[in-house]
Amino acid sequence: MKLNKKLLATGVLAASLFAGQAWGAVSAEEAAKLGDTLTPMGAERAGNGGDIPEWTGGMTTPPAGYKGDGIYVNPFPNEQPKFVIDQSNVDQYADKLSPGQVAMIRQYPTYKMPVYPTHRTAVYPQDIMDETVRNATRSELIQGGNGIGNYANATPFPIPQNGLEAIWNHITRYRGGSVQRNVGQVTPTANGAFSVVKFQDELTWNRYLSDYQEGQDDNVLFYFKQAITAPARLAGNVLLVHETLDQVKEPRRAWIYNAGQRRVRRAPQVAYDGPGTAADGMRTSDNFDMFNGAPDRYNWELVGKKEMYIPYNSYKLVDRGLSYNDIIKAGHINQDLARYELHRVWHVRATLKDGERHVYAQRDFYLNEDSWQASVIDHYDGRGELWRVAEAHGMQFYDQNVPWYAIEVLYDLLSGRYLALGLTNEENNPYTFGVERQSRDYTPAALRRAGTR
């Protein structure tokens, strides 16, 4: 069935397309491109004949100097920027930037984008890539596009036919199976002053639970637990989320343990534009991980693919020789530590449906073709004005075959403030992969144990 994507994006075809139907899988002939002209994840294998090289399998071997301790060293320590995009030349490169990136450069004389040689380091474990190829001919959008059927534990739509499929690729992407991380979050004032909120996060896909049984709680995509460890006034507060796959059948389950009250309660506000945890109003719940949660409040348009300068191989930002004071500056992070490369991205536009409510009326996503991670997102308010700009400074966790973020940053163009999440430079044991968890670790009763230990 060939669709008019423009009509679908406006919602004209949405009701007739999804009412009582499943949709998404591609033909075996189309799927045969995966591993051939396309990578197993659906990216174009070939380069562009210029700055973007061919994908040759990603970075699967840690660089010299890596000790296997989760402290990631820079595999490109001697590379220098090819050029820098700033206020003097932004118009020359604007066609390869998002409107939000251009706005940041124009608003801040100190915001610049050092552009380095492109390295297509992204790669996933072989079993995840194999499962992705199998998903191509079986995974389907169901429940109006708000759930996925016939899906198994990898990227569901490596050859996306619409914006919903593309955004589900970001939401479901593999991040290590079962991982624990200790990270910092800051929300600097306009003059750059900040304090750090520290989190211990746990993220476990249902199939990675040690007591997982087929058919048990299979509508849960993953379990997420976040405990605040500092400052003292917030320490002990814990958030628990069961992220459901079909969120029409069953909305996200969320609970909060309040250490001061010693009480566990349901937390329906942990969704959509509910306030982000300890974020001083600087992000919504669905800004976490660039975007998360149910996509049902928006119409999704697959605008197309383009070449774009995006944050990539951002190993300078996890350098253990840096303090948070070295990174966090007034208005934006220290852009001397940022690294941008030219990559192909999928442009997906989300526009708020009639009758739905959200503080963001439109969001423009730029998803990296090699990993399906959102690299840049521009957010517009109800007046249609550009409001916030998110950048995910991606890196490859080369000992785990996991593309993820060094840090994610959300800039507020109106207030002059921003949020940076995922800081690890001053944290002990920043990332631990392969952590053994069982279902009892993600029950409401487990929240009290997490908050008091």
Tab-separated table of C-alpha atoms in Angstrom:
chain	number	residue	atom	x	y	z
A	1	MET	CA	0.000	0.000	0.000
A	2	LYS	CA	1.541	3.269	-1.128
A	3	LEU	CA	0.686	6.250	1.072
A	4	ASN	CA	0.503	9.949	0.581
A	5	LYS	CA	2.823	10.874	3.461
A	6	LYS	CA	1.805	14.518	3.327
A	7	LEU	CA	-1.835	13.640	3.949
A	8	LEU	CA	-0.862	11.151	6.631
A	9	ALA	CA	1.154	13.811	8.449
A	10	THR	CA	-1.834	16.131	8.571
A	11	GLY	CA	-3.994	13.354	9.944
A	12	VAL	CA	-6.286	13.116	6.891
A	13	LEU	CA	-5.385	9.490	6.293
A	14	ALA	CA	-4.518	8.551	9.862
A	15	ALA	CA	-7.979	7.412	10.952
A	16	SER	CA	-8.625	5.256	7.886
A	17	LEU	CA	-5.080	3.887	7.842
A	18	PHE	CA	-4.881	2.656	11.401
A	19	ALA	CA	-8.480	1.886	12.304
A	20	GLY	CA	-8.444	-1.820	13.054
A	21	GLN	CA	-5.320	-2.357	10.966
A	22	ALA	CA	-1.682	-3.171	11.558
A	23	TRP	CA	0.909	-1.595	9.297
A	24	GLY	CA	4.659	-1.356	9.054
A	25	ALA	CA	6.397	-4.478	7.784
A	26	VAL	CA	8.209	-4.250	4.442
A	27	SER	CA	8.456	-6.937	1.779
A	28	ALA	CA	11.165	-9.583	1.803
A	29	GLU	CA	12.551	-8.010	-1.373
A	30	GLU	CA	12.854	-4.623	0.310
A	31	ALA	CA	14.324	-6.154	3.487
A	32	ALA	CA	17.001	-7.897	1.394
A	33	LYS	CA	18.727	-4.514	1.092
A	34	LEU	CA	19.637	-4.752	4.793
A	35	GLY	CA	23.216	-5.948	5.025
A	36	ASP	CA	23.700	-5.163	1.337
A	37	THR	CA	23.216	-1.590	0.111
A	38	LEU	CA	21.877	-0.737	3.562
A	39	THR	CA	23.504	-1.544	6.884
A	40	PRO	CA	21.657	-4.024	9.141
A	41	MET	CA	20.172	-0.979	10.919
A	42	GLY	CA	18.858	0.565	7.692
A	43	ALA	CA	21.463	3.262	7.024
A	44	GLU	CA	22.988	3.807	3.601
A	45	ARG	CA	26.164	1.741	3.616
A	46	ALA	CA	27.920	3.871	0.984
A	47	GLY	CA	29.499	7.218	1.684
A	48	ASN	CA	28.548	10.393	-0.119
A	49	GLY	CA	31.674	10.571	-2.262
A	50	GLY	CA	32.997	13.301	0.011
A	51	ASP	CA	33.087	13.897	3.750
A	52	ILE	CA	30.830	10.982	4.762
A	53	PRO	CA	32.698	7.666	4.453
A	54	GLU	CA	31.314	4.195	3.836
A	55	TRP	CA	30.068	2.302	6.893
A	56	THR	CA	32.515	-0.560	7.380
A	57	GLY	CA	31.148	-2.117	10.561
A	58	GLY	CA	31.543	0.611	13.152
A	59	MET	CA	34.023	0.765	16.018
A	60	THR	CA	34.156	-2.683	17.611
A	61	THR	CA	37.694	-2.598	19.004
A	62	PRO	CA	38.536	-0.299	21.924
A	63	PRO	CA	41.387	2.130	21.239
A	64	ALA	CA	44.810	1.916	22.775
A	65	GLY	CA	44.757	3.134	26.349
A	66	TYR	CA	41.311	1.817	27.226
A	67	LYS	CA	41.554	-0.294	30.390
A	68	GLY	CA	38.150	-1.968	30.236
A	69	ASP	CA	36.958	-0.024	33.280
A	70	GLY	CA	34.167	2.013	31.697
A	71	ILE	CA	36.320	5.152	31.580
A	72	TYR	CA	36.159	5.879	27.864
A	73	VAL	CA	39.273	7.321	26.250
A	74	ASN	CA	39.203	9.365	23.066
A	75	PRO	CA	39.943	7.186	19.999
A	76	PHE	CA	40.785	10.305	17.961
A	77	PRO	CA	42.999	12.303	20.354
A	78	ASN	CA	45.159	13.985	17.713
A	79	GLU	CA	42.453	15.107	15.306
A	80	GLN	CA	41.901	18.820	14.848
A	81	PRO	CA	38.788	20.608	13.545
A	82	LYS	CA	38.605	21.001	9.778
A	83	PHE	CA	36.798	24.303	10.318
A	84	VAL	CA	34.589	26.045	12.871
A	85	ILE	CA	31.059	27.322	12.268
A	86	ASP	CA	30.337	30.566	14.096
A	87	GLN	CA	28.632	33.898	13.553
A	88	SER	CA	31.061	34.835	10.794
A	89	ASN	CA	30.121	31.962	8.470
A	90	VAL	CA	26.863	30.432	9.728
A	91	ASP	CA	24.959	31.426	6.573
A	92	GLN	CA	27.429	29.412	4.493
A	93	TYR	CA	26.566	26.207	6.382
A	94	ALA	CA	22.939	26.863	7.355
A	95	ASP	CA	21.596	24.257	4.901
A	96	LYS	CA	23.362	21.564	6.961
A	97	LEU	CA	22.203	22.865	10.335
A	98	SER	CA	18.840	22.876	12.094
A	99	PRO	CA	17.074	26.210	12.588
A	100	GLY	CA	17.761	25.756	16.290
A	101	GLN	CA	21.490	25.386	15.790
A	102	VAL	CA	21.521	28.505	13.625
A	103	ALA	CA	19.569	30.369	16.310
A	104	MET	CA	22.083	29.337	18.993
A	105	ILE	CA	24.991	30.625	16.907
A	106	ARG	CA	23.223	33.911	16.228
A	107	GLN	CA	22.201	34.389	19.873
A	108	TYR	CA	25.556	33.592	21.469
A	109	PRO	CA	28.853	34.915	20.029
A	110	THR	CA	30.611	32.199	22.076
A	111	TYR	CA	28.533	29.343	20.639
A	112	LYS	CA	30.520	27.728	17.852
A	113	MET	CA	30.611	24.328	16.195
A	114	PRO	CA	34.048	22.740	15.638
A	115	VAL	CA	33.644	20.357	12.675
A	116	TYR	CA	35.900	17.275	12.608
A	117	PRO	CA	36.408	14.420	10.132
A	118	THR	CA	33.439	12.048	10.034
A	119	HIS	CA	33.799	8.588	11.574
A	120	ARG	CA	30.858	6.180	11.327
A	121	THR	CA	31.617	4.467	14.622
A	122	ALA	CA	28.044	3.392	15.472
A	123	VAL	CA	27.398	-0.342	15.662
A	124	TYR	CA	25.200	-2.650	17.734
A	125	PRO	CA	25.785	-6.233	18.921
A	126	GLN	CA	25.392	-8.789	16.146
A	127	ASP	CA	22.310	-10.387	17.686
A	128	ILE	CA	20.586	-6.984	17.871
A	129	MET	CA	21.405	-6.278	14.219
A	130	ASP	CA	20.208	-9.756	13.189
A	131	GLU	CA	16.947	-9.242	15.088
A	132	THR	CA	16.525	-5.843	13.444
A	133	VAL	CA	16.740	-7.456	10.012
A	134	ARG	CA	14.076	-9.985	11.031
A	135	ASN	CA	11.881	-7.214	12.443
A	136	ALA	CA	11.823	-5.494	9.052
A	137	THR	CA	9.379	-8.051	7.627
A	138	ARG	CA	7.243	-8.591	10.725
A	139	SER	CA	7.056	-5.555	13.052
A	140	GLU	CA	3.859	-3.552	12.639
A	141	LEU	CA	2.315	-0.393	13.992
A	142	ILE	CA	-0.860	-1.137	15.928
A	143	GLN	CA	-3.406	0.835	17.979
A	144	GLY	CA	-3.252	3.900	15.761
A	145	GLY	CA	0.521	3.786	15.687
A	146	ASN	CA	0.855	3.956	19.463
A	147	GLY	CA	2.143	0.402	19.834
A	148	ILE	CA	4.153	-2.198	17.943
A	149	GLY	CA	3.086	-5.738	17.168
A	150	ASN	CA	5.247	-8.731	16.214
A	151	TYR	CA	8.292	-6.991	17.642
A	152	ALA	CA	11.319	-8.480	19.358
A	153	ASN	CA	13.993	-6.637	21.279
A	154	ALA	CA	15.773	-4.550	18.624
A	155	THR	CA	15.001	-1.799	16.108
A	156	PRO	CA	11.498	-2.452	14.731
A	157	PHE	CA	11.512	-0.485	11.458
A	158	PRO	CA	14.978	-0.298	9.849
A	159	ILE	CA	13.328	0.797	6.585
A	160	PRO	CA	10.776	3.325	7.888
A	161	GLN	CA	7.739	4.214	5.816
A	162	ASN	CA	6.534	7.133	7.965
A	163	GLY	CA	7.462	9.375	10.870
A	164	LEU	CA	5.876	7.167	13.522
A	165	GLU	CA	8.045	4.220	12.531
A	166	ALA	CA	11.155	6.389	12.616
A	167	ILE	CA	10.411	7.767	16.087
A	168	TRP	CA	9.690	4.255	17.403
A	169	ASN	CA	13.195	3.328	16.227
A	170	HIS	CA	14.585	5.993	18.541
A	171	ILE	CA	12.341	5.015	21.474
A	172	THR	CA	13.129	1.289	21.291
A	173	ARG	CA	16.817	1.431	20.355
A	174	TYR	CA	19.179	-0.896	22.234
A	175	ARG	CA	21.120	0.709	25.089
A	176	GLY	CA	22.896	-2.239	26.577
A	177	GLY	CA	20.244	-4.632	27.858
A	178	SER	CA	20.779	-3.989	31.570
A	179	VAL	CA	22.868	-1.016	32.621
A	180	GLN	CA	23.438	1.180	35.654
A	181	ARG	CA	24.851	4.675	35.439
A	182	ASN	CA	25.843	7.416	37.883
A	183	VAL	CA	25.407	10.816	36.251
A	184	GLY	CA	24.986	14.491	37.035
A	185	GLN	CA	22.396	17.012	35.879
A	186	VAL	CA	22.772	20.786	35.978
A	187	THR	CA	20.463	23.715	35.207
A	188	PRO	CA	22.742	26.775	35.187
A	189	THR	CA	21.389	30.253	35.742
A	190	ALA	CA	21.830	32.769	32.926
A	191	ASN	CA	25.196	33.825	34.398
A	192	GLY	CA	26.457	30.227	34.496
A	193	ALA	CA	26.114	29.468	38.219
A	194	PHE	CA	25.029	25.886	38.885
A	195	SER	CA	24.692	23.088	41.398
A	196	VAL	CA	24.690	19.399	40.507
A	197	VAL	CA	21.855	16.923	41.019
A	198	LYS	CA	23.247	13.390	40.981
A	199	PHE	CA	21.320	10.347	39.817
A	200	GLN	CA	21.826	6.620	39.920
A	201	ASP	CA	19.863	5.280	36.959
A	202	GLU	CA	18.974	1.683	36.178
A	203	LEU	CA	17.674	0.640	32.761
A	204	THR	CA	16.755	-2.990	32.084
A	205	TRP	CA	14.885	-4.431	29.100
A	206	ASN	CA	12.348	-7.065	30.134
A	207	ARG	CA	14.147	-9.881	28.318
A	208	TYR	CA	17.330	-9.136	30.278
A	209	LEU	CA	15.759	-9.811	33.671
A	210	SER	CA	17.343	-12.905	35.202
A	211	ASP	CA	13.875	-14.338	35.938
A	212	TYR	CA	12.262	-13.319	32.639
A	213	GLN	CA	9.615	-15.709	31.342
A	214	GLU	CA	8.158	-15.565	27.843
A	215	GLY	CA	4.663	-14.095	27.935
A	216	GLN	CA	5.059	-12.496	31.364
A	217	ASP	CA	4.656	-8.712	31.329
A	218	ASP	CA	5.495	-8.667	27.625
A	219	ASN	CA	3.852	-5.296	27.092
A	220	VAL	CA	6.734	-3.763	29.063
A	221	LEU	CA	9.573	-2.595	26.846
A	222	PHE	CA	11.954	-1.778	29.696
A	223	TYR	CA	12.127	-0.960	33.410
A	224	PHE	CA	13.712	2.289	34.596
A	225	LYS	CA	14.615	3.317	38.126
A	226	GLN	CA	16.192	6.639	39.040
A	227	ALA	CA	17.403	7.453	42.548
A	228	ILE	CA	18.642	10.919	43.491
A	229	THR	CA	21.895	10.622	45.453
A	230	ALA	CA	22.706	14.350	45.892
A	231	PRO	CA	22.127	17.049	47.048
A	232	ALA	CA	21.051	16.019	50.532
A	233	ARG	CA	17.688	17.821	50.343
A	234	LEU	CA	16.659	15.580	47.418
A	235	ALA	CA	18.633	12.424	48.161
A	236	GLY	CA	16.549	9.297	48.596
A	237	ASN	CA	13.752	10.292	46.220
A	238	VAL	CA	13.273	7.506	43.669
A	239	LEU	CA	11.334	7.236	40.417
A	240	LEU	CA	10.217	3.891	38.963
A	241	VAL	CA	8.866	3.496	35.429
A	242	HIS	CA	7.540	0.457	33.581
A	243	GLU	CA	7.709	1.649	29.968
A	244	THR	CA	4.900	-0.083	28.110
A	245	LEU	CA	5.166	-0.902	24.444
A	246	ASP	CA	1.485	-0.519	23.543
A	247	GLN	CA	0.591	2.622	25.490
A	248	VAL	CA	-3.020	2.647	24.327
A	249	LYS	CA	-3.590	-0.827	25.710
A	250	GLU	CA	-1.814	0.178	28.916
A	251	PRO	CA	-0.342	3.609	29.690
A	252	ARG	CA	3.114	3.927	31.207
A	253	ARG	CA	3.230	2.791	34.836
A	254	ALA	CA	5.123	5.165	37.122
A	255	TRP	CA	5.652	5.532	40.866
A	256	ILE	CA	7.619	7.925	43.058
A	257	TYR	CA	9.082	7.303	46.487
A	258	ASN	CA	9.324	10.507	48.518
A	259	ALA	CA	12.054	10.114	51.122
A	260	GLY	CA	10.701	12.906	53.330
A	261	GLN	CA	7.242	11.347	53.506
A	262	ARG	CA	8.517	7.742	53.315
A	263	ARG	CA	5.676	7.078	50.950
A	264	VAL	CA	5.257	5.456	47.539
A	265	ARG	CA	2.615	6.899	45.242
A	266	ARG	CA	1.563	6.593	41.621
A	267	ALA	CA	2.980	9.286	39.351
A	268	PRO	CA	0.811	9.855	36.281
A	269	GLN	CA	2.513	13.233	35.785
A	270	VAL	CA	5.724	11.437	34.711
A	271	ALA	CA	4.732	11.610	31.062
A	272	TYR	CA	4.309	14.060	28.189
A	273	ASP	CA	4.908	17.638	29.387
A	274	GLY	CA	4.891	16.813	33.101
A	275	PRO	CA	7.901	18.351	34.874
A	276	GLY	CA	11.244	16.603	34.556
A	277	THR	CA	12.847	15.269	37.732
A	278	ALA	CA	14.717	17.977	39.687
A	279	ALA	CA	15.018	19.989	36.454
A	280	ASP	CA	13.979	23.429	37.743
A	281	GLY	CA	11.356	23.629	35.000
A	282	MET	CA	13.977	23.296	32.287
A	283	ARG	CA	12.653	20.117	30.688
A	284	THR	CA	9.498	18.067	30.355
A	285	SER	CA	9.246	14.381	31.223
A	286	ASP	CA	9.335	13.456	27.549
A	287	ASN	CA	12.509	15.512	26.967
A	288	PHE	CA	14.486	12.832	28.833
A	289	ASP	CA	16.680	10.785	26.467
A	290	MET	CA	15.866	13.543	23.944
A	291	PHE	CA	12.374	12.036	23.551
A	292	ASN	CA	10.569	9.218	25.294
A	293	GLY	CA	7.076	7.907	25.907
A	294	ALA	CA	3.838	7.647	23.978
A	295	PRO	CA	3.718	9.379	20.575
A	296	ASP	CA	-0.081	9.684	20.506
A	297	ARG	CA	-0.424	13.463	20.973
A	298	TYR	CA	1.351	14.294	17.725
A	299	ASN	CA	1.015	13.749	14.004
A	300	TRP	CA	4.326	12.482	12.657
A	301	GLU	CA	5.717	13.357	9.250
A	302	LEU	CA	8.778	11.728	7.697
A	303	VAL	CA	10.166	14.821	5.986
A	304	GLY	CA	13.104	12.945	4.483
A	305	LYS	CA	16.828	12.420	4.822
A	306	LYS	CA	19.525	15.090	4.726
A	307	GLU	CA	23.189	15.667	5.499
A	308	MET	CA	23.746	17.606	8.699
A	309	TYR	CA	26.437	18.622	11.178
A	310	ILE	CA	25.564	16.835	14.422
A	311	PRO	CA	27.390	16.217	17.730
A	312	TYR	CA	29.308	12.956	17.324
A	313	ASN	CA	32.178	10.966	18.874
A	314	SER	CA	32.027	13.372	21.814
A	315	TYR	CA	34.731	11.762	23.917
A	316	LYS	CA	36.177	15.075	25.071
A	317	LEU	CA	33.043	15.585	27.139
A	318	VAL	CA	33.721	12.455	29.222
A	319	ASP	CA	37.404	13.240	29.813
A	320	ARG	CA	38.171	12.435	33.455
A	321	GLY	CA	40.659	15.299	33.550
A	322	LEU	CA	37.821	17.795	33.256
A	323	SER	CA	35.649	19.132	36.041
A	324	TYR	CA	32.048	20.208	35.608
A	325	ASN	CA	33.286	23.805	35.872
A	326	ASP	CA	35.303	23.193	32.723
A	327	ILE	CA	32.187	22.104	30.826
A	328	ILE	CA	29.342	24.242	32.157
A	329	LYS	CA	29.415	27.885	31.039
A	330	ALA	CA	26.926	30.735	30.800
A	331	GLY	CA	24.368	30.230	28.039
A	332	HIS	CA	25.730	26.909	26.769
A	333	ILE	CA	28.331	24.237	27.443
A	334	ASN	CA	31.982	24.859	26.577
A	335	GLN	CA	31.829	24.422	22.814
A	336	ASP	CA	35.609	24.006	22.601
A	337	LEU	CA	34.936	20.528	24.019
A	338	ALA	CA	32.193	19.725	21.500
A	339	ARG	CA	32.776	17.778	18.309
A	340	TYR	CA	30.536	17.920	15.225
A	341	GLU	CA	30.676	15.691	12.170
A	342	LEU	CA	28.759	15.524	8.898
A	343	HIS	CA	26.294	12.616	8.933
A	344	ARG	CA	23.045	11.656	7.262
A	345	VAL	CA	19.960	12.080	9.419
A	346	TRP	CA	16.259	11.371	9.115
A	347	HIS	CA	14.193	14.522	9.575
A	348	VAL	CA	10.918	13.794	11.380
A	349	ARG	CA	8.394	16.514	12.208
A	350	ALA	CA	5.870	16.143	15.034
A	351	THR	CA	2.910	18.546	15.082
A	352	LEU	CA	0.396	18.616	17.912
A	353	LYS	CA	-2.942	17.026	17.036
A	354	ASP	CA	-6.114	19.081	17.166
A	355	GLY	CA	-7.644	18.849	20.636
A	356	GLU	CA	-4.435	17.597	22.285
A	357	ARG	CA	-2.367	19.528	24.802
A	358	HIS	CA	1.406	19.887	25.102
A	359	VAL	CA	3.733	22.828	25.738
A	360	TYR	CA	5.524	21.982	22.469
A	361	ALA	CA	3.281	22.551	19.456
A	362	GLN	CA	5.917	21.267	17.038
A	363	ARG	CA	9.138	19.308	17.335
A	364	ASP	CA	11.618	18.691	14.544
A	365	PHE	CA	13.742	15.580	15.099
A	366	TYR	CA	17.024	14.777	13.373
A	367	LEU	CA	17.757	11.064	13.859
A	368	ASN	CA	21.198	9.669	13.084
A	369	GLU	CA	20.816	7.077	10.321
A	370	ASP	CA	23.449	4.713	11.785
A	371	SER	CA	22.038	4.475	15.325
A	372	TRP	CA	18.471	5.900	15.194
A	373	GLN	CA	19.373	8.172	18.094
A	374	ALA	CA	17.939	11.673	18.098
A	375	SER	CA	20.932	13.965	17.638
A	376	VAL	CA	19.181	17.340	17.460
A	377	ILE	CA	15.571	18.363	18.224
A	378	ASP	CA	14.083	21.823	17.706
A	379	HIS	CA	11.055	22.640	19.878
A	380	TYR	CA	8.416	25.256	19.013
A	381	ASP	CA	5.857	26.845	21.329
A	382	GLY	CA	2.134	27.337	20.739
A	383	ARG	CA	2.764	30.543	18.786
A	384	GLY	CA	5.012	28.708	16.359
A	385	GLU	CA	8.151	30.355	17.756
A	386	LEU	CA	11.402	28.427	18.191
A	387	TRP	CA	11.763	27.886	21.938
A	388	ARG	CA	14.190	25.118	22.888
A	389	VAL	CA	17.029	23.357	21.116
A	390	ALA	CA	18.235	19.909	22.186
A	391	GLU	CA	21.596	18.449	21.221
A	392	ALA	CA	22.734	14.936	22.107
A	393	HIS	CA	26.500	14.650	22.143
A	394	GLY	CA	26.732	11.063	20.989
A	395	MET	CA	29.538	8.571	21.477
A	396	GLN	CA	30.119	4.889	20.881
A	397	PHE	CA	30.558	2.741	23.988
A	398	TYR	CA	33.060	0.674	22.065
A	399	ASP	CA	33.489	-2.136	24.575
A	400	GLN	CA	29.738	-2.836	24.526
A	401	ASN	CA	28.772	-2.063	20.899
A	402	VAL	CA	26.333	0.530	22.228
A	403	PRO	CA	25.806	3.979	20.685
A	404	TRP	CA	24.529	6.380	23.347
A	405	TYR	CA	25.139	9.896	24.642
A	406	ALA	CA	28.044	11.502	26.464
A	407	ILE	CA	25.620	14.207	27.580
A	408	GLU	CA	22.336	15.642	26.318
A	409	VAL	CA	21.728	19.388	26.462
A	410	LEU	CA	18.462	21.330	26.179
A	411	TYR	CA	18.852	25.060	25.510
A	412	ASP	CA	16.075	27.573	26.241
A	413	LEU	CA	16.409	30.441	23.767
A	414	LEU	CA	13.960	32.638	25.683
A	415	SER	CA	15.367	32.400	29.221
A	416	GLY	CA	19.033	32.041	28.294
A	417	ARG	CA	19.266	28.970	30.510
A	418	TYR	CA	19.790	25.300	29.734
A	419	LEU	CA	19.847	21.800	31.169
A	420	ALA	CA	22.727	19.355	30.765
A	421	LEU	CA	22.152	15.717	31.740
A	422	GLY	CA	24.492	12.728	31.790
A	423	LEU	CA	27.652	14.342	33.149
A	424	THR	CA	30.110	11.702	34.357
A	425	ASN	CA	33.514	13.408	34.727
A	426	GLU	CA	33.317	13.629	38.522
A	427	GLU	CA	31.309	10.436	39.138
A	428	ASN	CA	32.548	7.058	40.359
A	429	ASN	CA	31.596	4.024	38.237
A	430	PRO	CA	29.753	6.120	35.642
A	431	TYR	CA	28.513	3.169	33.541
A	432	THR	CA	28.180	-0.503	34.423
A	433	PHE	CA	26.790	-2.810	31.738
A	434	GLY	CA	25.529	-6.353	32.217
A	435	VAL	CA	24.088	-5.687	35.679
A	436	GLU	CA	21.957	-8.617	36.866
A	437	ARG	CA	18.424	-7.573	37.756
A	438	GLN	CA	15.224	-9.487	38.435
A	439	SER	CA	11.579	-8.471	38.350
A	440	ARG	CA	11.401	-7.862	42.120
A	441	ASP	CA	13.905	-5.004	41.668
A	442	TYR	CA	11.304	-3.039	39.711
A	443	THR	CA	8.251	-3.289	41.940
A	444	PRO	CA	6.787	-0.370	43.942
A	445	ALA	CA	7.991	-2.132	47.087
A	446	ALA	CA	11.552	-1.902	45.766
A	447	LEU	CA	11.349	1.896	45.755
A	448	ARG	CA	11.509	2.145	49.534
A	449	ARG	CA	14.546	-0.137	49.624
A	450	ALA	CA	16.273	1.984	46.966
A	451	GLY	CA	15.553	5.208	48.830
A	452	THR	CA	16.751	4.095	52.256
A	453	ARG	CA	19.805	1.952	51.579
